[in-house]
mmCIF file of C-alpha atoms in Angstrom:
data_model
loop_
_atom_site.group_PDB
_atom_site.id
_atom_site.type_symbol
_atom_site.label_atom_id
_atom_site.label_comp_id
_atom_site.label_asym_id
_atom_site.label_seq_id
_atom_site.Cartn_x
_atom_site.Cartn_y
_atom_site.Cartn_z
ATOM 1 C CA MET A 504 4.839 17.755 -33.823
ATOM 2 C CA ASN A 505 2.666 17.215 -30.751
ATOM 3 C CA HIS A 506 3.250 13.803 -29.443
ATOM 4 C CA VAL A 507 1.895 14.444 -25.867
ATOM 5 C CA LEU A 508 -1.937 12.056 -25.184
ATOM 6 C CA ALA A 509 -4.308 14.810 -24.413
ATOM 7 C CA PRO A 510 -5.754 13.537 -21.308
ATOM 8 C CA ALA A 511 -8.956 12.057 -22.659
ATOM 9 C CA ALA A 512 -7.243 9.671 -24.255
ATOM 10 C CA SER A 513 -4.164 8.509 -21.980
ATOM 11 C CA ALA A 514 -7.120 8.081 -19.313
ATOM 12 C CA SER A 515 -8.914 5.348 -21.765
ATOM 13 C CA LEU A 516 -5.670 3.473 -20.926
ATOM 14 C CA ILE A 517 -6.192 2.905 -17.513
ATOM 15 C CA ARG A 518 -7.599 -0.394 -16.077
ATOM 16 C CA SER A 519 -10.843 0.500 -14.296
ATOM 17 C CA GLU A 520 -10.001 -1.214 -11.006
ATOM 18 C CA VAL A 521 -7.224 1.624 -10.860
ATOM 19 C CA ALA A 522 -9.191 4.585 -11.813
ATOM 20 C CA GLY A 523 -11.629 3.732 -9.114
ATOM 21 C CA LEU A 524 -8.482 3.546 -6.300
ATOM 22 C CA PRO A 525 -8.418 6.072 -3.602
ATOM 23 C CA ARG A 526 -4.843 7.986 -3.359
ATOM 24 C CA TYR A 527 -2.973 7.016 -0.476
ATOM 25 C CA ASP A 528 -3.542 9.501 1.876
ATOM 26 C CA PRO A 529 -0.162 10.434 3.676
ATOM 27 C CA GLY A 530 -1.217 13.560 6.080
ATOM 28 C CA ALA A 531 -0.875 17.038 5.298
ATOM 29 C CA ASP A 532 2.362 18.592 3.649
ATOM 30 C CA PRO A 533 4.533 19.921 6.575
ATOM 31 C CA ASP A 534 5.516 22.750 4.170
ATOM 32 C CA GLU A 535 2.283 23.829 3.450
ATOM 33 C CA VAL A 536 1.523 23.673 6.981
ATOM 34 C CA ALA A 537 4.623 25.410 8.286
ATOM 35 C CA ALA A 538 2.876 28.603 5.521
ATOM 36 C CA LEU A 539 -0.520 28.485 6.415
ATOM 37 C CA SER A 540 0.177 27.999 10.648
ATOM 38 C CA GLY A 541 3.810 30.558 10.379
ATOM 39 C CA ALA A 542 4.998 27.877 13.433
ATOM 40 C CA ARG A 543 8.668 27.536 12.798
ATOM 41 C CA GLN A 544 8.382 23.910 13.531
ATOM 42 C CA VAL A 545 5.278 21.469 12.652
ATOM 43 C CA ILE A 546 4.426 18.878 15.116
ATOM 44 C CA LYS A 547 4.144 15.681 12.605
ATOM 45 C CA LEU A 548 2.020 12.876 13.956
ATOM 46 C CA SER A 549 0.426 12.085 10.763
ATOM 47 C CA ASN A 550 2.741 8.839 9.769
ATOM 48 C CA ASN A 551 3.798 7.158 13.516
ATOM 49 C CA GLU A 552 7.271 7.388 12.753
ATOM 50 C CA SER A 553 9.231 7.319 16.397
ATOM 51 C CA PRO A 554 10.648 10.659 17.704
ATOM 52 C CA PHE A 555 13.285 8.952 19.292
ATOM 53 C CA GLY A 556 15.404 8.670 16.407
ATOM 54 C CA VAL A 557 17.890 5.300 15.922
ATOM 55 C CA SER A 558 20.526 4.206 17.426
ATOM 56 C CA PRO A 559 23.995 5.254 17.278
ATOM 57 C CA ALA A 560 24.755 1.442 15.911
ATOM 58 C CA VAL A 561 22.775 2.340 13.070
ATOM 59 C CA ALA A 562 23.993 6.072 12.238
ATOM 60 C CA GLU A 563 27.260 4.798 11.871
ATOM 61 C CA ALA A 564 26.351 1.812 9.740
ATOM 62 C CA VAL A 565 23.993 4.331 7.243
ATOM 63 C CA ARG A 566 27.079 6.286 7.335
ATOM 64 C CA LEU A 567 29.987 3.614 6.202
ATOM 65 C CA SER A 568 27.295 2.571 3.906
ATOM 66 C CA LEU A 569 27.072 5.627 2.004
ATOM 67 C CA ALA A 570 31.260 6.593 2.609
ATOM 68 C CA ASP A 571 31.401 3.748 0.217
ATOM 69 C CA GLY A 572 28.444 1.792 -1.250
ATOM 70 C CA VAL A 573 26.327 4.483 -2.878
ATOM 71 C CA SER A 574 27.375 4.072 -6.389
ATOM 72 C CA ARG A 575 27.097 0.499 -5.787
ATOM 73 C CA TYR A 576 23.860 -1.911 -6.300
ATOM 74 C CA PRO A 577 23.007 -3.149 -3.214
ATOM 75 C CA ASP A 578 23.282 -7.521 -2.876
ATOM 76 C CA PRO A 579 19.482 -8.421 -4.801
ATOM 77 C CA THR A 580 19.419 -11.291 -2.172
ATOM 78 C CA GLY A 581 19.952 -9.139 1.156
ATOM 79 C CA LYS A 582 21.595 -12.389 2.363
ATOM 80 C CA ARG A 583 23.284 -10.818 5.097
ATOM 81 C CA LEU A 584 20.559 -8.846 6.726
ATOM 82 C CA ALA A 585 18.327 -11.872 6.023
ATOM 83 C CA ASP A 586 20.478 -14.165 7.797
ATOM 84 C CA ALA A 587 20.341 -11.841 10.779
ATOM 85 C CA ILE A 588 16.752 -11.773 10.890
ATOM 86 C CA GLY A 589 16.856 -15.316 10.378
ATOM 87 C CA LYS A 590 19.266 -16.519 13.691
ATOM 88 C CA SER A 591 17.760 -13.842 15.458
ATOM 89 C CA LEU A 592 14.096 -15.817 15.237
ATOM 90 C CA ASP A 593 15.724 -19.262 14.669
ATOM 91 C CA VAL A 594 14.203 -19.724 11.506
ATOM 92 C CA PRO A 595 15.874 -20.455 8.078
ATOM 93 C CA ALA A 596 17.027 -17.437 5.867
ATOM 94 C CA GLY A 597 15.071 -18.905 3.018
ATOM 95 C CA ARG A 598 12.104 -18.350 4.412
ATOM 96 C CA VAL A 599 12.803 -14.181 5.133
ATOM 97 C CA VAL A 600 11.255 -12.060 2.317
ATOM 98 C CA LEU A 601 12.500 -8.557 2.371
ATOM 99 C CA GLY A 602 10.659 -5.674 1.554
ATOM 100 C CA ASN A 603 11.168 -1.385 1.073
ATOM 101 C CA GLY A 604 8.788 -1.377 3.759
ATOM 102 C CA SER A 605 6.627 -4.348 4.622
ATOM 103 C CA GLU A 606 3.347 -3.008 2.523
ATOM 104 C CA ASN A 607 6.027 -3.594 -0.423
ATOM 105 C CA ILE A 608 5.089 -7.094 0.421
ATOM 106 C CA LEU A 609 1.365 -6.594 1.114
ATOM 107 C CA GLU A 610 1.717 -5.353 -2.644
ATOM 108 C CA LEU A 611 4.178 -8.186 -3.542
ATOM 109 C CA LEU A 612 2.094 -11.469 -2.249
ATOM 110 C CA CYS A 613 -1.751 -10.007 -3.872
ATOM 111 C CA GLN A 614 0.473 -9.756 -7.322
ATOM 112 C CA ALA A 615 2.049 -13.159 -6.664
ATOM 113 C CA VAL A 616 -1.441 -14.679 -5.038
ATOM 114 C CA LEU A 617 -4.957 -13.269 -6.392
ATOM 115 C CA ASP A 618 -6.646 -14.036 -9.867
ATOM 116 C CA PRO A 619 -9.893 -11.586 -10.585
ATOM 117 C CA GLY A 620 -12.746 -12.102 -8.821
ATOM 118 C CA ASP A 621 -10.739 -13.784 -5.761
ATOM 119 C CA LEU A 622 -12.338 -12.438 -2.288
ATOM 120 C CA VAL A 623 -9.450 -10.854 0.708
ATOM 121 C CA VAL A 624 -11.346 -10.678 3.753
ATOM 122 C CA THR A 625 -9.207 -7.844 6.116
ATOM 123 C CA GLN A 626 -10.444 -5.775 9.146
ATOM 124 C CA ALA A 627 -12.437 -2.372 9.630
ATOM 125 C CA PRO A 628 -11.332 0.122 10.443
ATOM 126 C CA GLY A 629 -7.883 -1.064 9.223
ATOM 127 C CA PHE A 630 -5.097 -0.188 6.858
ATOM 128 C CA SER A 631 -6.064 1.332 3.428
ATOM 129 C CA LEU A 632 -3.092 -1.027 1.837
ATOM 130 C CA HIS A 633 -4.780 -3.991 3.005
ATOM 131 C CA GLU A 634 -7.497 -3.558 0.474
ATOM 132 C CA THR A 635 -5.895 -0.965 -1.932
ATOM 133 C CA PHE A 636 -3.450 -3.336 -3.366
ATOM 134 C CA PRO A 637 -5.903 -6.537 -3.293
ATOM 135 C CA ARG A 638 -8.391 -4.688 -5.861
ATOM 136 C CA VAL A 639 -5.747 -3.159 -7.930
ATOM 137 C CA MET A 640 -5.783 -6.799 -9.070
ATOM 138 C CA GLY A 641 -9.314 -7.324 -9.673
ATOM 139 C CA ALA A 642 -9.678 -8.896 -5.814
ATOM 140 C CA ARG A 643 -13.224 -8.223 -3.501
ATOM 141 C CA VAL A 644 -12.518 -7.473 -0.246
ATOM 142 C CA GLU A 645 -14.779 -7.650 2.515
ATOM 143 C CA LYS A 646 -13.998 -6.211 5.792
ATOM 144 C CA VAL A 647 -14.715 -7.331 9.090
ATOM 145 C CA PRO A 648 -16.004 -4.499 11.542
ATOM 146 C CA VAL A 649 -14.959 -4.678 15.119
ATOM 147 C CA THR A 650 -17.434 -4.318 17.805
ATOM 148 C CA ALA A 651 -19.465 -0.933 19.021
ATOM 149 C CA GLY A 652 -16.309 -0.735 21.824
ATOM 150 C CA PHE A 653 -13.280 -1.971 18.960
ATOM 151 C CA GLY A 654 -13.630 -5.529 20.545
ATOM 152 C CA PHE A 655 -12.947 -8.636 18.306
ATOM 153 C CA ASP A 656 -16.389 -9.390 16.785
ATOM 154 C CA ALA A 657 -15.672 -13.260 16.447
ATOM 155 C CA ASP A 658 -19.245 -14.081 14.801
ATOM 156 C CA ALA A 659 -18.560 -11.390 12.490
ATOM 157 C CA TRP A 660 -14.575 -12.803 10.947
ATOM 158 C CA ARG A 661 -16.889 -16.814 10.941
ATOM 159 C CA ASP A 662 -18.789 -15.407 8.504
ATOM 160 C CA ALA A 663 -16.562 -13.596 6.290
ATOM 161 C CA LEU A 664 -13.694 -16.384 6.269
ATOM 162 C CA ALA A 665 -16.692 -19.080 5.852
ATOM 163 C CA ALA A 666 -16.934 -17.285 2.123
ATOM 164 C CA GLY A 667 -13.746 -18.977 1.275
ATOM 165 C CA PRO A 668 -11.313 -16.033 0.923
ATOM 166 C CA LYS A 669 -7.946 -16.817 -1.199
ATOM 167 C CA LEU A 670 -5.871 -14.535 1.594
ATOM 168 C CA VAL A 671 -6.481 -12.945 5.054
ATOM 169 C CA PHE A 672 -5.130 -9.885 6.427
ATOM 170 C CA LEU A 673 -4.914 -9.420 9.961
ATOM 171 C CA ALA A 674 -3.306 -6.352 11.610
ATOM 172 C CA ASN A 675 -2.127 -7.351 14.972
ATOM 173 C CA PRO A 676 -1.883 -4.525 16.528
ATOM 174 C CA CYS A 677 -4.601 -2.751 14.616
ATOM 175 C CA ASN A 678 -3.634 0.390 12.578
ATOM 176 C CA PRO A 679 -5.830 2.995 12.957
ATOM 177 C CA THR A 680 -7.231 1.637 16.372
ATOM 178 C CA GLY A 681 -3.918 0.241 18.293
ATOM 179 C CA ALA A 682 -6.108 -2.151 19.713
ATOM 180 C CA VAL A 683 -5.055 -6.127 20.180
ATOM 181 C CA VAL A 684 -6.029 -9.371 18.939
ATOM 182 C CA SER A 685 -5.379 -11.818 21.696
ATOM 183 C CA ALA A 686 -3.904 -15.321 21.978
ATOM 184 C CA GLY A 687 -7.285 -16.626 21.604
ATOM 185 C CA GLN A 688 -9.213 -14.455 19.056
ATOM 186 C CA LEU A 689 -6.136 -15.179 16.714
ATOM 187 C CA GLU A 690 -6.580 -19.030 17.537
ATOM 188 C CA HIS A 691 -9.981 -18.278 16.099
ATOM 189 C CA VAL A 692 -8.991 -16.279 13.105
ATOM 190 C CA VAL A 693 -6.947 -19.654 12.168
ATOM 191 C CA ALA A 694 -9.071 -22.326 12.713
ATOM 192 C CA ALA A 695 -12.384 -20.651 10.529
ATOM 193 C CA ALA A 696 -9.918 -20.170 7.851
ATOM 194 C CA PRO A 697 -9.960 -21.950 5.445
ATOM 195 C CA ARG A 698 -7.030 -24.314 4.771
ATOM 196 C CA SER A 699 -5.927 -23.324 1.173
ATOM 197 C CA ALA A 700 -5.870 -19.358 2.849
ATOM 198 C CA LEU A 701 -3.024 -18.024 2.702
ATOM 199 C CA LEU A 702 -2.801 -16.147 6.526
ATOM 200 C CA VAL A 703 -1.032 -12.357 6.506
ATOM 201 C CA LEU A 704 -0.151 -11.603 10.061
ATOM 202 C CA ASP A 705 0.479 -7.490 10.046
ATOM 203 C CA GLU A 706 2.529 -6.411 12.591
ATOM 204 C CA ALA A 707 4.408 -3.712 11.768
ATOM 205 C CA TYR A 708 3.584 -2.282 15.385
ATOM 206 C CA GLY A 709 4.420 -5.545 17.048
ATOM 207 C CA GLU A 710 7.690 -4.204 19.187
ATOM 208 C CA PHE A 711 5.142 -1.850 20.753
ATOM 209 C CA ALA A 712 2.617 -4.306 21.830
ATOM 210 C CA ARG A 713 5.095 -7.176 23.120
ATOM 211 C CA PRO A 714 4.669 -5.619 26.938
ATOM 212 C CA ASP A 715 0.966 -6.449 26.633
ATOM 213 C CA PRO A 716 0.150 -9.383 28.548
ATOM 214 C CA GLU A 717 -2.900 -10.279 25.901
ATOM 215 C CA TYR A 718 -0.302 -9.627 22.786
ATOM 216 C CA PRO A 719 0.718 -12.717 21.610
ATOM 217 C CA ASP A 720 3.636 -13.658 19.170
ATOM 218 C CA GLY A 721 2.418 -14.310 16.131
ATOM 219 C CA LEU A 722 5.106 -15.936 14.507
ATOM 220 C CA GLU A 723 4.986 -18.834 17.430
ATOM 221 C CA ALA A 724 1.438 -19.128 17.446
ATOM 222 C CA LEU A 725 1.529 -19.488 13.465
ATOM 223 C CA ARG A 726 5.397 -21.343 14.016
ATOM 224 C CA GLY A 727 4.048 -25.517 13.951
ATOM 225 C CA LEU A 728 1.003 -24.599 11.664
ATOM 226 C CA ASP A 729 0.914 -27.291 8.070
ATOM 227 C CA ARG A 730 -0.598 -23.859 5.867
ATOM 228 C CA PRO A 731 0.580 -21.187 4.322
ATOM 229 C CA TRP A 732 1.155 -18.441 6.331
ATOM 230 C CA ILE A 733 3.840 -14.729 6.308
ATOM 231 C CA VAL A 734 4.249 -12.791 9.441
ATOM 232 C CA LEU A 735 5.181 -9.400 8.455
ATOM 233 C CA ARG A 736 7.451 -7.246 10.430
ATOM 234 C CA THR A 737 8.889 -3.646 9.808
ATOM 235 C CA PHE A 738 11.891 -1.683 11.090
ATOM 236 C CA SER A 739 10.105 2.145 10.074
ATOM 237 C CA LYS A 740 8.365 2.332 13.607
ATOM 238 C CA ALA A 741 9.935 1.055 16.574
ATOM 239 C CA TYR A 742 13.168 1.047 15.019
ATOM 240 C CA GLY A 743 13.356 4.448 13.349
ATOM 241 C CA LEU A 744 14.298 3.264 9.807
ATOM 242 C CA ALA A 745 11.093 5.051 8.064
ATOM 243 C CA GLY A 746 13.495 6.939 5.271
ATOM 244 C CA VAL A 747 15.440 4.217 4.805
ATOM 245 C CA ARG A 748 12.566 1.711 4.031
ATOM 246 C CA VAL A 749 12.857 -1.926 4.948
ATOM 247 C CA GLY A 750 10.413 -4.427 5.843
ATOM 248 C CA TYR A 751 10.217 -8.431 6.247
ATOM 249 C CA GLY A 752 8.201 -11.385 6.587
ATOM 250 C CA ILE A 753 8.807 -14.595 7.654
ATOM 251 C CA ALA A 754 6.975 -17.522 5.735
ATOM 252 C CA SER A 755 5.623 -20.572 6.110
ATOM 253 C CA ASP A 756 7.606 -22.014 3.249
ATOM 254 C CA ALA A 757 10.318 -21.184 1.286
ATOM 255 C CA ALA A 758 7.981 -21.555 -2.028
ATOM 256 C CA LEU A 759 5.873 -18.761 -0.810
ATOM 257 C CA VAL A 760 9.530 -16.665 -0.403
ATOM 258 C CA GLU A 761 10.566 -17.755 -3.873
ATOM 259 C CA ALA A 762 7.382 -16.918 -5.300
ATOM 260 C CA LEU A 763 7.748 -13.462 -4.324
ATOM 261 C CA ASP A 764 11.371 -13.146 -5.593
ATOM 262 C CA ARG A 765 9.268 -13.654 -9.279
ATOM 263 C CA VAL A 766 7.221 -10.608 -8.857
ATOM 264 C CA ARG A 767 9.432 -7.992 -6.450
ATOM 265 C CA THR A 768 12.168 -5.682 -8.357
ATOM 266 C CA PRO A 769 15.865 -7.012 -7.908
ATOM 267 C CA TYR A 770 17.017 -4.319 -6.104
ATOM 268 C CA ASN A 771 14.101 -3.236 -3.602
ATOM 269 C CA VAL A 772 15.750 -2.696 -0.357
ATOM 270 C CA ASN A 773 18.835 -0.751 -0.432
ATOM 271 C CA ARG A 774 22.331 -1.220 0.981
ATOM 272 C CA PRO A 775 21.904 2.120 3.572
ATOM 273 C CA ALA A 776 18.427 0.365 4.070
ATOM 274 C CA GLN A 777 19.983 -3.603 4.946
ATOM 275 C CA ASP A 778 23.141 -1.893 6.867
ATOM 276 C CA ALA A 779 20.903 -0.261 8.996
ATOM 277 C CA ALA A 780 18.569 -2.844 10.107
ATOM 278 C CA ILE A 781 21.266 -4.949 10.674
ATOM 279 C CA ALA A 782 22.591 -2.880 13.183
ATOM 280 C CA ALA A 783 19.492 -1.924 14.431
ATOM 281 C CA LEU A 784 18.512 -5.244 15.030
ATOM 282 C CA GLY A 785 21.759 -6.056 17.198
ATOM 283 C CA ASP A 786 21.219 -2.811 19.299
ATOM 284 C CA HIS A 787 18.515 -4.273 21.608
ATOM 285 C CA GLU A 788 19.012 -1.756 24.602
ATOM 286 C CA HIS A 789 17.932 1.420 22.147
ATOM 287 C CA LEU A 790 14.610 -0.735 21.509
ATOM 288 C CA ALA A 791 13.761 -1.159 24.345
ATOM 289 C CA ASP A 792 13.894 2.524 25.552
ATOM 290 C CA THR A 793 11.940 3.280 22.342
ATOM 291 C CA VAL A 794 9.725 1.008 23.523
ATOM 292 C CA ARG A 795 9.547 2.449 27.068
ATOM 293 C CA ARG A 796 9.282 5.768 26.487
ATOM 294 C CA THR A 797 6.737 5.436 23.544
ATOM 295 C CA GLY A 798 4.920 3.512 26.037
ATOM 296 C CA LEU A 799 4.482 6.025 29.279
ATOM 297 C CA GLU A 800 3.534 8.833 26.569
ATOM 298 C CA ILE A 801 0.879 6.640 25.004
ATOM 299 C CA ALA A 802 -0.671 6.273 28.718
ATOM 300 C CA ARG A 803 -0.104 9.726 29.915
ATOM 301 C CA VAL A 804 -1.182 11.614 27.047
ATOM 302 C CA THR A 805 -4.778 9.186 26.999
ATOM 303 C CA GLY A 806 -5.433 10.294 30.682
ATOM 304 C CA ARG A 807 -5.370 13.894 29.745
ATOM 305 C CA LEU A 808 -7.659 13.202 26.527
ATOM 306 C CA ARG A 809 -10.179 11.083 28.530
ATOM 307 C CA GLY A 810 -10.380 13.806 31.509
ATOM 308 C CA ALA A 811 -11.065 16.676 28.851
ATOM 309 C CA GLY A 812 -13.896 14.405 27.541
ATOM 310 C CA LEU A 813 -12.575 12.707 24.550
ATOM 311 C CA GLY A 814 -12.424 9.316 23.518
ATOM 312 C CA VAL A 815 -9.366 7.556 23.099
ATOM 313 C CA VAL A 816 -9.481 3.805 22.242
ATOM 314 C CA PRO A 817 -6.966 1.576 24.066
ATOM 315 C CA SER A 818 -3.988 1.610 22.002
ATOM 316 C CA SER A 819 -0.379 -0.856 22.200
ATOM 317 C CA THR A 820 0.724 1.284 19.251
ATOM 318 C CA ASN A 821 2.884 4.444 19.147
ATOM 319 C CA PHE A 822 -0.512 5.981 18.332
ATOM 320 C CA LEU A 823 -4.171 6.860 18.959
ATOM 321 C CA PHE A 824 -7.427 6.889 17.456
ATOM 322 C CA ILE A 825 -9.601 9.634 19.267
ATOM 323 C CA ASP A 826 -12.604 10.449 18.740
ATOM 324 C CA THR A 827 -13.612 14.136 18.335
ATOM 325 C CA GLY A 828 -16.927 14.550 18.391
ATOM 326 C CA CYS A 829 -17.223 15.851 15.197
ATOM 327 C CA ARG A 830 -16.142 15.709 11.631
ATOM 328 C CA SER A 831 -12.470 15.053 11.479
ATOM 329 C CA ASP A 832 -11.391 16.681 7.988
ATOM 330 C CA ARG A 833 -12.537 20.498 10.026
ATOM 331 C CA VAL A 834 -10.483 18.948 13.064
ATOM 332 C CA ALA A 835 -7.735 18.450 11.232
ATOM 333 C CA ARG A 836 -7.893 21.959 9.458
ATOM 334 C CA GLU A 837 -8.084 23.584 12.548
ATOM 335 C CA LEU A 838 -4.648 21.660 14.168
ATOM 336 C CA HIS A 839 -2.879 22.748 10.697
ATOM 337 C CA ARG A 840 -3.683 26.103 11.770
ATOM 338 C CA ALA A 841 -1.777 25.294 15.299
ATOM 339 C CA GLY A 842 0.923 23.802 13.281
ATOM 340 C CA ILE A 843 0.081 20.324 14.167
ATOM 341 C CA ILE A 844 -0.607 17.773 11.212
ATOM 342 C CA VAL A 845 -2.771 14.380 12.086
ATOM 343 C CA LYS A 846 -4.815 11.962 9.776
ATOM 344 C CA ALA A 847 -8.118 12.536 9.427
ATOM 345 C CA TRP A 848 -10.306 9.657 9.583
ATOM 346 C CA ARG A 849 -12.268 8.365 6.681
ATOM 347 C CA GLU A 850 -13.358 5.723 6.258
ATOM 348 C CA PRO A 851 -17.464 5.113 6.107
ATOM 349 C CA GLY A 852 -18.612 4.967 10.089
ATOM 350 C CA TYR A 853 -15.163 6.745 11.365
ATOM 351 C CA GLU A 854 -15.185 9.881 10.356
ATOM 352 C CA ASN A 855 -15.589 11.550 13.910
ATOM 353 C CA TYR A 856 -11.637 10.102 14.402
ATOM 354 C CA ILE A 857 -8.712 11.187 14.342
ATOM 355 C CA ARG A 858 -5.509 8.982 14.075
ATOM 356 C CA ALA A 859 -2.060 10.937 15.968
ATOM 357 C CA SER A 860 0.954 9.227 16.771
ATOM 358 C CA LEU A 861 3.118 10.837 19.793
ATOM 359 C CA SER A 862 5.905 12.751 20.121
ATOM 360 C CA THR A 863 8.065 13.721 22.173
ATOM 361 C CA PRO A 864 5.812 14.783 25.593
ATOM 362 C CA GLU A 865 6.946 18.742 25.127
ATOM 363 C CA GLU A 866 5.093 18.459 21.594
ATOM 364 C CA ASN A 867 2.287 15.855 22.798
ATOM 365 C CA ASP A 868 1.334 18.796 25.336
ATOM 366 C CA VAL A 869 0.870 21.305 22.551
ATOM 367 C CA PHE A 870 -0.951 18.745 20.964
ATOM 368 C CA VAL A 871 -3.165 17.927 23.889
ATOM 369 C CA ARG A 872 -3.585 21.711 24.250
ATOM 370 C CA CYS A 873 -5.150 22.639 20.717
ATOM 371 C CA LEU A 874 -7.111 19.253 20.091
ATOM 372 C CA THR A 875 -9.309 19.915 23.429
ATOM 373 C CA GLU A 876 -9.871 23.670 23.051
ATOM 374 C CA ILE A 877 -10.793 22.945 19.225
ATOM 375 C CA CYS A 878 -13.742 20.275 20.318
ATOM 376 C CA ALA A 879 -14.574 21.871 23.257
ATOM 377 C CA LYS A 880 -15.440 25.026 20.880
ATOM 378 C CA ASP A 881 -18.277 22.346 19.660
ATOM 379 C CA LYS A 882 -19.741 21.413 23.169
ATOM 380 C CA PRO A 883 -23.165 23.140 24.418
#
């Protein structure tokens, strides 16, 4: 007897909110690009990973963790890591929540807070999961656009926040543009948002932005406020731990963390990830070196691309948002043929843009040469 449901039968079970969602776009598959291009080594610039690896302390921590801890469940509370984060940031460990990457905490927030019909306000262009996770819960999402020069639109934010959102996502720096929200602009959002709204400040790329004098420390800006808020950070980017998946949030109060604990899976951060993050948190020298080298490449590559006539948004991250002057999906396909993977941006109004994270100077030079040659074909 055949017990396999026909596709039409299973499709009828899917919630309408889920059926209409776009798939998350991680960028092209490296193996497929290698087969297409014939390149022996693909240059992957689609996921904002660090090309500088992890510190020796992290490598040793993972080695030891794999040697004696794989057969046992990890600590479900992540107490040692939460304690280390709390100590480093001068916050009680009970206000620290851990996630399988910071986007896991975005998902938990939506599950714990949102009801169908609730309003969520976020940025445009922006990180797709700031829209996807609320829509899964049946919430409405309003996206506040940047100005023509990719600046902060204070009037647009004031109007959107006046509509009474339950949850506000603000990424600083912004993904995909790399631009920062200044201290004054952050204060504007805080003042305009209803006091009952949960403010979510996503600082996934904050370590790269700290040298920028315009960049505010979100935790310090929100620390004393008598309202619900959470600051999200990750070890995936500047710390180089993308492969083990560990992020964290610092919340305004322990009650919010307890609510997130009720909806998360019990072992959402594995033991090697916890051990790696503790080691990474203590290696200040490696982090500083990664940030310094990344900043040098951002400045150098931005200058070369602008010199070739391409528009590049000023970035305080490890990636660039580049106006190619033509359809980004076509540019991405051409780059695939050269063995280079970037992310073609498909958000309405930005279809000519690609987002490219930076790699080593040698790989960045190949990217700049190939991109400028591709874009030059469309110029008269």
